[in-house]
Short mmCIF file of C-alpha atoms in Angstrom, two decimals:
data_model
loop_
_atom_site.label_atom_id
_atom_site.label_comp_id
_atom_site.label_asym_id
_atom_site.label_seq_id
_atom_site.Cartn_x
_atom_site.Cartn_y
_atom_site.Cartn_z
CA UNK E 21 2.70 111.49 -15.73
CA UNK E 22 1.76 113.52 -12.69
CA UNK E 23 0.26 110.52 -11.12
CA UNK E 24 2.73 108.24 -11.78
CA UNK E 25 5.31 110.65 -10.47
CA UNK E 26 3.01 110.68 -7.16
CA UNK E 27 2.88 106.93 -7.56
CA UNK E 28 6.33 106.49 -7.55
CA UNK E 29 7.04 108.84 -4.44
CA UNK E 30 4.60 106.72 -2.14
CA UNK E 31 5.91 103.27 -3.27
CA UNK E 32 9.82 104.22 -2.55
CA UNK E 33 8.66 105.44 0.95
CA UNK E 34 6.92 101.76 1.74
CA UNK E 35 8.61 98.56 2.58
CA UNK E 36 8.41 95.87 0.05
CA UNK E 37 5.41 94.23 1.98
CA UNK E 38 3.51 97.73 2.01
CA UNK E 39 3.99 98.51 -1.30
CA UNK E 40 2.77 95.16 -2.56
CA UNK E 41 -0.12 95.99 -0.32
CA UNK E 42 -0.71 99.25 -1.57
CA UNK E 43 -1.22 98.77 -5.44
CA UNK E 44 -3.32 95.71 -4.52
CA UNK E 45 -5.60 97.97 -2.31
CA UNK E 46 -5.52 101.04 -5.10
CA UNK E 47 -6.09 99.11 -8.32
CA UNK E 48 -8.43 97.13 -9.59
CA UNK E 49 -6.17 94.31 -11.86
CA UNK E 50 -2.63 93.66 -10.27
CA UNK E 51 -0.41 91.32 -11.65
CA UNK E 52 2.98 89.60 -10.99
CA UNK E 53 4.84 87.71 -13.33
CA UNK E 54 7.18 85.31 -11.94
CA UNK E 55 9.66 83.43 -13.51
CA UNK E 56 10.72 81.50 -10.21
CA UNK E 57 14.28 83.25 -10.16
CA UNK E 58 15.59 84.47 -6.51
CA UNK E 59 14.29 88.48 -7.12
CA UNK E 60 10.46 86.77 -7.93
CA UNK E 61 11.05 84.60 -5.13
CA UNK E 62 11.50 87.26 -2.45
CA UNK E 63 8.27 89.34 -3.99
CA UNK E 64 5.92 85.92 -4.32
CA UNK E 65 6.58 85.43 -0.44
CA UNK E 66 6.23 89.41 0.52
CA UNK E 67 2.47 88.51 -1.52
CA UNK E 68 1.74 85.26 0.32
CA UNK E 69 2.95 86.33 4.04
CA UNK E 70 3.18 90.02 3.91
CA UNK E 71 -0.67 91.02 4.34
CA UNK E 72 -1.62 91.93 8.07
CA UNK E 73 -4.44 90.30 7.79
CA UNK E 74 -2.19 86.84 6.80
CA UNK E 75 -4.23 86.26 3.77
CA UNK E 76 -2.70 86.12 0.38
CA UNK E 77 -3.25 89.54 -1.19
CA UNK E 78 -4.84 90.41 -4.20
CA UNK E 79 -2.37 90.32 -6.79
CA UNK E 80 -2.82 87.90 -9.83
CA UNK E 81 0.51 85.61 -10.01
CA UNK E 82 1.22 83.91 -13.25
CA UNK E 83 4.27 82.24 -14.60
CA UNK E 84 5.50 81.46 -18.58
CA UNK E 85 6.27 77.73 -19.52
CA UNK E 86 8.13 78.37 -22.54
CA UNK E 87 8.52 74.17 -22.57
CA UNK E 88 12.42 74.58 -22.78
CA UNK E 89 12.56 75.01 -19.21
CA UNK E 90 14.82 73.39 -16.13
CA UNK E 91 13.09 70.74 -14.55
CA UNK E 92 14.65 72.27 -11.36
CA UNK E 93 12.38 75.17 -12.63
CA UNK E 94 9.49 72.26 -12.72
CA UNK E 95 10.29 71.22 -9.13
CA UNK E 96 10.43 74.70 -7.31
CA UNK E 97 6.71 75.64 -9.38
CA UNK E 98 5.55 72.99 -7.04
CA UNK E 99 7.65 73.39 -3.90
CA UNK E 100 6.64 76.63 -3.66
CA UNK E 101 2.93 76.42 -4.47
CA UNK E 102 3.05 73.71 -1.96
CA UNK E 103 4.74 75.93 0.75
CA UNK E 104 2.38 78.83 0.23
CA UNK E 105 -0.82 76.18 -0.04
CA UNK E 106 -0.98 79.24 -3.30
CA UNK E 107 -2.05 78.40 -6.82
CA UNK E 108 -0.92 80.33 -9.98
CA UNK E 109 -1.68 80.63 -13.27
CA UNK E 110 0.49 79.19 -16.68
CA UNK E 111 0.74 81.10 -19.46
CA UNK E 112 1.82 78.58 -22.73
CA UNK E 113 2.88 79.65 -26.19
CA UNK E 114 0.71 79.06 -29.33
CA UNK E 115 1.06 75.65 -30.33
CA UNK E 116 0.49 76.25 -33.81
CA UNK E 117 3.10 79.33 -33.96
CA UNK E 118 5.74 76.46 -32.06
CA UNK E 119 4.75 73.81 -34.03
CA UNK E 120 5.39 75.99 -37.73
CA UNK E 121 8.59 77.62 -35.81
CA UNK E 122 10.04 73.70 -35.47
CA UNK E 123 8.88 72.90 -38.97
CA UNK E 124 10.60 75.70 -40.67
CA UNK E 125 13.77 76.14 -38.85
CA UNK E 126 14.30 73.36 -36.33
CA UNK E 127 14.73 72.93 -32.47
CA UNK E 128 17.70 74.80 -32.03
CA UNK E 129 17.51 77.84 -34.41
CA UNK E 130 18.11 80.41 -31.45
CA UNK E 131 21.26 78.85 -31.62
CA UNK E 132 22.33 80.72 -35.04
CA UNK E 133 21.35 84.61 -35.27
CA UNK E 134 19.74 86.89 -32.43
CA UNK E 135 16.81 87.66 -35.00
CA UNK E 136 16.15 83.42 -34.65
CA UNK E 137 16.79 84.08 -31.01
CA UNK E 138 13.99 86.81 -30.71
CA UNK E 139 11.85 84.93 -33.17
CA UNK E 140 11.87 82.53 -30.36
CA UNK E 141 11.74 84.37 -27.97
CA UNK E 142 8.60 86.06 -29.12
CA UNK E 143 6.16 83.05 -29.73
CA UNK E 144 7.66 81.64 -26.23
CA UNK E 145 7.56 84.47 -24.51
CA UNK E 146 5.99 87.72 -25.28
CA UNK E 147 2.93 86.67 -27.18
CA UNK E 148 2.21 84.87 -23.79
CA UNK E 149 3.16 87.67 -21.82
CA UNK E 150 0.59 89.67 -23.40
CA UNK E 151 -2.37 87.20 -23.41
CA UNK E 152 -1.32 87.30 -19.57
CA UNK E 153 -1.22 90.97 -19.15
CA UNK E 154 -5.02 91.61 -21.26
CA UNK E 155 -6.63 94.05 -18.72
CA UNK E 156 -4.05 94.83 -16.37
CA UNK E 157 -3.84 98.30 -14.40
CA UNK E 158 -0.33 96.86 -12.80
CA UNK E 159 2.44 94.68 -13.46
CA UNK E 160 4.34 93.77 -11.12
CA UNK E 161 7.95 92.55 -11.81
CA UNK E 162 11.59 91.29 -10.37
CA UNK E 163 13.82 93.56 -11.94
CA UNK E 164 16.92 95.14 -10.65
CA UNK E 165 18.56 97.62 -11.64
CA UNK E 166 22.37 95.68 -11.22
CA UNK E 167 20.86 92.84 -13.39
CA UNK E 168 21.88 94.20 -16.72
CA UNK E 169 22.87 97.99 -18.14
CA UNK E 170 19.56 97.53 -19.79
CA UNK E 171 17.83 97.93 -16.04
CA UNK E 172 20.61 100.23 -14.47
CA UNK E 173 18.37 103.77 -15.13
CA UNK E 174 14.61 101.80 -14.61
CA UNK E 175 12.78 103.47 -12.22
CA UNK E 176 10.41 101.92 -9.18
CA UNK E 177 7.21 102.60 -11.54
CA UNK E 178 7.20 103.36 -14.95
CA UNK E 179 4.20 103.16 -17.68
CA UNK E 180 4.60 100.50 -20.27
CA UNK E 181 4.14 101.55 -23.31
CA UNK E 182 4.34 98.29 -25.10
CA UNK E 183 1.49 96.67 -23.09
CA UNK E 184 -0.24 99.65 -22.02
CA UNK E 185 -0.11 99.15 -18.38
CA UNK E 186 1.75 100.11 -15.18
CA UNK E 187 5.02 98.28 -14.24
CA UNK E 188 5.71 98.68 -10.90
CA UNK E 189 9.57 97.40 -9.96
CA UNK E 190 9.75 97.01 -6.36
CA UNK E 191 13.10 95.61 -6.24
CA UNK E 192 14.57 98.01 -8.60
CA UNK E 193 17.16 99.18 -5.89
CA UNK E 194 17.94 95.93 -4.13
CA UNK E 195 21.30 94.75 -4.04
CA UNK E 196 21.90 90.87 -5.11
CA UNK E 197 22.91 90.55 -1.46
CA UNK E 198 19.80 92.43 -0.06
CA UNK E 199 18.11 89.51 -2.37
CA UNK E 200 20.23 86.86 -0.50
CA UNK E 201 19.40 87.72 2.88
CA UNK E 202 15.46 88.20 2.34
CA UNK E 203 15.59 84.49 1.10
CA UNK E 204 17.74 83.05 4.03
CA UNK E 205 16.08 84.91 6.39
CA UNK E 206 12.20 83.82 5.34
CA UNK E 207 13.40 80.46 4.31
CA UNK E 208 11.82 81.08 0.85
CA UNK E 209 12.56 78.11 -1.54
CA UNK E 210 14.76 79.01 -4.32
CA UNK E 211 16.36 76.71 -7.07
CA UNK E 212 18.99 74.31 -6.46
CA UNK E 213 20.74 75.66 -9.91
CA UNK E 214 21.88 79.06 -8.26
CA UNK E 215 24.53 77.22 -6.12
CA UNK E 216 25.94 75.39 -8.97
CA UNK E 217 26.77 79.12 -10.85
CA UNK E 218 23.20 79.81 -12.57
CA UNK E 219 22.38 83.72 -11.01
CA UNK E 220 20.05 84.27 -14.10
CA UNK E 221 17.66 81.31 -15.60
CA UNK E 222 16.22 81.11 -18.33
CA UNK E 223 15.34 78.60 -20.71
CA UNK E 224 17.67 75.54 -20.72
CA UNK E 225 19.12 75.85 -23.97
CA UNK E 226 20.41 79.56 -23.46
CA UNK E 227 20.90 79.54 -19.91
CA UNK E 228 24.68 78.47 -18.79
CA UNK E 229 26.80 78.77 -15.18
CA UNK E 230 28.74 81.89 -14.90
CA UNK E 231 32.13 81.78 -13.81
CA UNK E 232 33.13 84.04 -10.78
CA UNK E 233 33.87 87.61 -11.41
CA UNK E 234 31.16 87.19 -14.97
CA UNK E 235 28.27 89.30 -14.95
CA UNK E 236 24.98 87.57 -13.78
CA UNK E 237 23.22 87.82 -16.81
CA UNK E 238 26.35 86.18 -18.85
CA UNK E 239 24.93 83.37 -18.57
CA UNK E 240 21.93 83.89 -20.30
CA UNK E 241 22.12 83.90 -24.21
CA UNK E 242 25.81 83.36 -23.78
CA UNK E 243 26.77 82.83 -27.66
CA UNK E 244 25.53 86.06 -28.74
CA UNK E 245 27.10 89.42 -28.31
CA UNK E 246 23.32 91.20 -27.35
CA UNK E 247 21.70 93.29 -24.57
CA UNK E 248 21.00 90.25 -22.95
CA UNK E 249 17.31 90.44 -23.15
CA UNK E 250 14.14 88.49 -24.52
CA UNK E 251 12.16 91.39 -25.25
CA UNK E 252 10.06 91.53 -22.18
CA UNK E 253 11.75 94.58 -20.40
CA UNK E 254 13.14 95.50 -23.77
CA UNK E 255 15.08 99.01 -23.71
CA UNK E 256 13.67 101.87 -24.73
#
Protein backbone atom coordinates (compact mmCIF):
# COMPACT_ATOMS: atom_id res chain seq x y z
CA UNK A 1 0.00 0.00 0.00
CA UNK A 2 2.94 2.24 0.76
CA UNK A 3 3.95 2.16 -2.80
CA UNK A 4 0.90 2.67 -4.27
CA UNK A 5 0.28 5.59 -1.98
CA UNK A 6 3.78 6.94 -3.42
CA UNK A 7 2.47 5.94 -6.81
CA UNK A 8 -0.43 7.83 -6.59
CA UNK A 9 1.32 11.13 -5.27
CA UNK A 10 3.74 11.24 -8.41
CA UNK A 11 1.00 10.52 -11.02
CA UNK A 12 -1.46 13.48 -9.67
CA UNK A 13 1.62 15.84 -9.85
CA UNK A 14 2.21 14.87 -13.84
CA UNK A 15 0.23 15.99 -16.78
CA UNK A 16 -1.75 13.40 -18.53
CA UNK A 17 1.09 12.97 -21.20
CA UNK A 18 3.76 12.48 -18.30
CA UNK A 19 1.97 10.23 -16.43
CA UNK A 20 1.22 7.96 -19.36
CA UNK A 21 4.94 8.25 -19.83
CA UNK A 22 5.85 7.44 -16.50
CA UNK A 23 4.15 3.96 -15.82
CA UNK A 24 5.29 3.00 -19.34
CA UNK A 25 8.98 3.85 -18.34
CA UNK A 26 8.51 2.15 -14.59
CA UNK A 27 6.72 -1.08 -15.46
CA UNK A 28 7.31 -3.76 -17.32
CA UNK A 29 3.44 -4.76 -18.82
CA UNK A 30 1.18 -1.57 -19.29
CA UNK A 31 -2.05 -1.80 -20.63
CA UNK A 32 -4.99 0.39 -21.83
CA UNK A 33 -8.28 -0.74 -22.51
CA UNK A 34 -10.23 1.32 -24.76
CA UNK A 35 -13.62 1.17 -25.58
CA UNK A 36 -13.44 4.12 -28.22
CA UNK A 37 -15.69 6.47 -25.97
CA UNK A 38 -14.52 10.35 -25.76
CA UNK A 39 -12.47 9.78 -22.06
CA UNK A 40 -10.37 6.66 -24.09
CA UNK A 41 -10.14 8.89 -26.90
CA UNK A 42 -8.29 11.74 -25.18
CA UNK A 43 -5.80 9.00 -23.34
CA UNK A 44 -5.20 6.83 -26.84
CA UNK A 45 -3.94 10.25 -28.41
CA UNK A 46 -1.88 11.47 -25.08
CA UNK A 47 -0.19 7.54 -25.95
CA UNK A 48 0.26 8.07 -29.69
CA UNK A 49 1.51 11.94 -29.66
CA UNK A 50 2.47 12.56 -26.13
CA UNK A 51 6.09 10.87 -26.04
CA UNK A 52 9.02 13.48 -26.55
CA UNK A 53 10.61 11.38 -28.48
CA UNK A 54 7.18 11.30 -30.99
CA UNK A 55 7.10 7.60 -30.93
CA UNK A 56 4.13 5.73 -29.70
CA UNK A 57 4.90 4.71 -26.12
CA UNK A 58 4.94 1.52 -24.64
CA UNK A 59 1.64 0.83 -23.46
CA UNK A 60 -0.32 -2.26 -24.83
CA UNK A 61 -3.83 -0.88 -26.30
CA UNK A 62 -6.58 -3.36 -26.73
CA UNK A 63 -10.24 -2.98 -27.31
CA UNK A 64 -13.48 -5.61 -26.55
CA UNK A 65 -15.78 -6.54 -29.58
CA UNK A 66 -18.58 -7.80 -27.68
CA UNK A 67 -20.28 -8.29 -31.52
CA UNK A 68 -23.37 -6.16 -30.36
CA UNK A 69 -21.56 -3.14 -31.07
CA UNK A 70 -22.34 0.36 -33.15
CA UNK A 71 -21.03 0.21 -36.43
CA UNK A 72 -20.18 3.92 -35.74
CA UNK A 73 -18.05 2.07 -33.05
CA UNK A 74 -16.73 -0.13 -36.25
CA UNK A 75 -15.91 3.04 -38.21
CA UNK A 76 -13.97 5.17 -35.52
CA UNK A 77 -11.73 1.53 -34.67
CA UNK A 78 -10.48 2.32 -38.08
CA UNK A 79 -10.46 6.11 -38.33
CA UNK A 80 -8.48 6.26 -35.57
CA UNK A 81 -5.98 3.45 -36.18
CA UNK A 82 -5.70 5.09 -39.48
CA UNK A 83 -4.97 8.60 -37.97
CA UNK A 84 -2.39 7.31 -35.53
CA UNK A 85 -0.83 4.83 -38.48
CA UNK A 86 -1.35 2.62 -34.63
CA UNK A 87 -2.53 -0.96 -34.49
CA UNK A 88 -4.38 -2.54 -31.49
CA UNK A 89 -5.34 -5.58 -30.30
CA UNK A 90 -9.24 -7.31 -30.16
CA UNK A 91 -10.22 -9.09 -27.46
CA UNK A 92 -13.55 -11.52 -28.57
CA UNK A 93 -15.79 -13.53 -26.28
CA UNK A 94 -15.82 -17.38 -26.23
CA UNK A 95 -17.71 -18.55 -29.02
CA UNK A 96 -18.81 -21.58 -27.46
CA UNK A 97 -19.97 -19.71 -24.08
CA UNK A 98 -22.06 -17.14 -26.87
CA UNK A 99 -23.12 -19.72 -28.89
CA UNK A 100 -24.78 -21.97 -25.58
CA UNK A 101 -25.85 -18.34 -24.09
CA UNK A 102 -28.13 -17.88 -27.58
CA UNK A 103 -29.21 -21.49 -27.42
CA UNK A 104 -30.53 -21.41 -23.97
CA UNK A 105 -32.01 -18.07 -23.57
CA UNK A 106 -32.07 -16.20 -26.86
CA UNK A 107 -30.62 -12.92 -28.41
CA UNK A 108 -32.17 -10.56 -26.27
CA UNK A 109 -32.22 -12.08 -22.72
CA UNK A 110 -30.38 -8.93 -21.16
CA UNK A 111 -33.49 -7.53 -21.99
CA UNK A 112 -35.46 -9.36 -18.97
CA UNK A 113 -33.52 -9.48 -15.45
CA UNK A 114 -30.06 -7.74 -14.52
CA UNK A 115 -28.76 -11.34 -13.52
CA UNK A 116 -29.43 -12.13 -17.69
CA UNK A 117 -27.90 -8.74 -18.12
CA UNK A 118 -24.62 -9.65 -16.18
CA UNK A 119 -24.75 -13.15 -17.54
CA UNK A 120 -24.14 -11.27 -20.66
CA UNK A 121 -22.24 -9.13 -19.72
CA UNK A 122 -19.75 -11.56 -18.36
CA UNK A 123 -19.09 -13.94 -21.40
CA UNK A 124 -18.99 -10.50 -23.56
CA UNK A 125 -17.11 -8.71 -21.48
CA UNK A 126 -15.19 -9.70 -18.50
CA UNK A 127 -14.04 -13.14 -19.42
CA UNK A 128 -12.34 -11.12 -22.31
CA UNK A 129 -11.20 -8.54 -20.15
CA UNK A 130 -9.28 -10.95 -18.26
CA UNK A 131 -7.73 -13.05 -21.08
CA UNK A 132 -6.61 -9.34 -22.02
CA UNK A 133 -5.27 -8.34 -18.72
CA UNK A 134 -3.09 -12.11 -18.14
CA UNK A 135 0.28 -10.59 -16.96
CA UNK A 136 -0.35 -7.09 -16.52
CA UNK A 137 1.60 -4.82 -13.88
CA UNK A 138 -0.88 -1.77 -15.09
CA UNK A 139 -4.14 -1.07 -16.41
CA UNK A 140 -4.78 1.75 -17.66
CA UNK A 141 -8.42 3.05 -17.92
CA UNK A 142 -11.02 6.08 -18.90
CA UNK A 143 -12.86 6.46 -15.89
CA UNK A 144 -14.18 9.53 -14.27
CA UNK A 145 -15.18 10.08 -11.35
CA UNK A 146 -18.65 12.27 -12.60
CA UNK A 147 -19.46 9.19 -14.83
CA UNK A 148 -21.50 7.32 -12.32
CA UNK A 149 -21.78 7.37 -8.16
CA UNK A 150 -20.10 4.08 -8.67
CA UNK A 151 -16.70 6.17 -9.79
CA UNK A 152 -17.39 9.40 -7.65
CA UNK A 153 -14.77 8.17 -4.55
CA UNK A 154 -12.14 6.12 -7.23
CA UNK A 155 -8.94 7.27 -6.76
CA UNK A 156 -6.01 8.11 -9.60
CA UNK A 157 -4.42 4.49 -8.79
CA UNK A 158 -5.87 1.87 -7.00
CA UNK A 159 -4.90 -2.08 -6.86
CA UNK A 160 -7.39 -4.37 -8.44
CA UNK A 161 -8.20 -6.90 -6.58
CA UNK A 162 -10.33 -8.76 -9.01
CA UNK A 163 -7.56 -9.03 -11.68
CA UNK A 164 -4.67 -8.68 -9.56
CA UNK A 165 -3.11 -5.76 -11.15
CA UNK A 166 -2.68 -1.96 -10.93
CA UNK A 167 -5.42 0.36 -12.35
CA UNK A 168 -4.17 3.52 -12.91
CA UNK A 169 -7.21 6.26 -13.71
CA UNK A 170 -5.67 9.20 -15.18
CA UNK A 171 -8.75 10.97 -15.92
CA UNK A 172 -10.32 10.31 -12.67
CA UNK A 173 -10.66 14.15 -11.97
CA UNK A 174 -11.46 15.49 -15.42
CA UNK A 175 -14.49 17.29 -15.94
CA UNK A 176 -16.78 16.13 -19.10
CA UNK A 177 -15.86 19.60 -20.38
CA UNK A 178 -12.05 19.25 -19.63
CA UNK A 179 -12.81 15.95 -21.93
CA UNK A 180 -14.44 18.23 -24.60
CA UNK A 181 -11.79 20.62 -25.02
CA UNK A 182 -8.75 18.01 -25.12
CA UNK A 183 -10.69 16.48 -28.15
CA UNK A 184 -11.41 19.83 -30.04
CA UNK A 185 -8.29 21.09 -29.36
CA UNK A 186 -6.06 17.85 -30.73
CA UNK A 187 -8.65 17.15 -33.32
CA UNK A 188 -8.91 13.56 -31.93
CA UNK A 189 -11.67 11.58 -33.80
CA UNK A 190 -14.54 10.74 -31.68
CA UNK A 191 -17.95 9.07 -32.66
CA UNK A 192 -20.53 10.67 -34.62
CA UNK A 193 -23.22 9.11 -31.95
CA UNK A 194 -22.20 11.65 -29.10
CA UNK A 195 -23.85 14.58 -31.01
CA UNK A 196 -27.00 12.80 -31.57
CA UNK A 197 -27.40 12.37 -27.34
CA UNK A 198 -25.17 9.06 -26.80
CA UNK A 199 -22.46 10.48 -23.80
CA UNK A 200 -21.96 6.76 -22.72
CA UNK A 201 -21.76 3.70 -25.43
CA UNK A 202 -22.05 0.65 -25.02
CA UNK A 203 -23.36 -2.18 -26.75
CA UNK A 204 -26.23 -1.35 -29.18
CA UNK A 205 -28.92 -3.09 -27.60
CA UNK A 206 -28.49 -1.34 -24.07
CA UNK A 207 -27.10 1.80 -25.13
CA UNK A 208 -29.92 4.68 -25.80
CA UNK A 209 -29.71 8.85 -26.29
CA UNK A 210 -30.10 10.68 -23.12
CA UNK A 211 -32.31 13.48 -22.96
CA UNK A 212 -30.85 16.86 -21.63
CA UNK A 213 -30.60 17.36 -17.98
CA UNK A 214 -30.35 12.88 -17.73
CA UNK A 215 -27.34 11.59 -16.29
CA UNK A 216 -24.67 10.38 -18.86
CA UNK A 217 -24.71 6.97 -17.99
CA UNK A 218 -28.77 6.85 -18.30
CA UNK A 219 -28.41 5.80 -21.26
CA UNK A 220 -26.71 2.78 -20.77
CA UNK A 221 -28.81 -0.25 -19.49
CA UNK A 222 -31.73 2.11 -19.46
CA UNK A 223 -34.62 -0.55 -18.55
CA UNK A 224 -33.12 -1.59 -15.42
CA UNK A 225 -33.06 0.19 -12.15
CA UNK A 226 -28.97 -0.90 -11.47
CA UNK A 227 -25.60 0.76 -10.71
CA UNK A 228 -25.21 1.16 -14.17
CA UNK A 229 -22.30 -1.07 -14.60
CA UNK A 230 -21.08 -4.30 -16.55
CA UNK A 231 -18.92 -5.55 -13.98
CA UNK A 232 -15.64 -4.25 -15.20
CA UNK A 233 -15.11 -1.36 -12.62
CA UNK A 234 -17.62 -3.13 -10.44
CA UNK A 235 -18.00 -1.40 -6.85
CA UNK A 236 -16.45 -2.55 -4.12
Amino acid sequence: MADLLALKQTLESLSLGEALQYVAENYQNVVFSTSFGQEDQVITDAIYKNNPSNAALNIRVFTLDTGRLFQETYDLMDATRAKYNQSFETYFPNTAKVEALAKEKGFNSFYFSVENRKECCFIRKIEPLKRALAGAQVWITGLRAEQSENRSDMPIVEWDEANQVIKFNPLIHWTYEEVLEYIKANRVPDSPLHRKGFISIGCAPCTRAISEGEHPRAGRWWWEASQKECGLHAAK
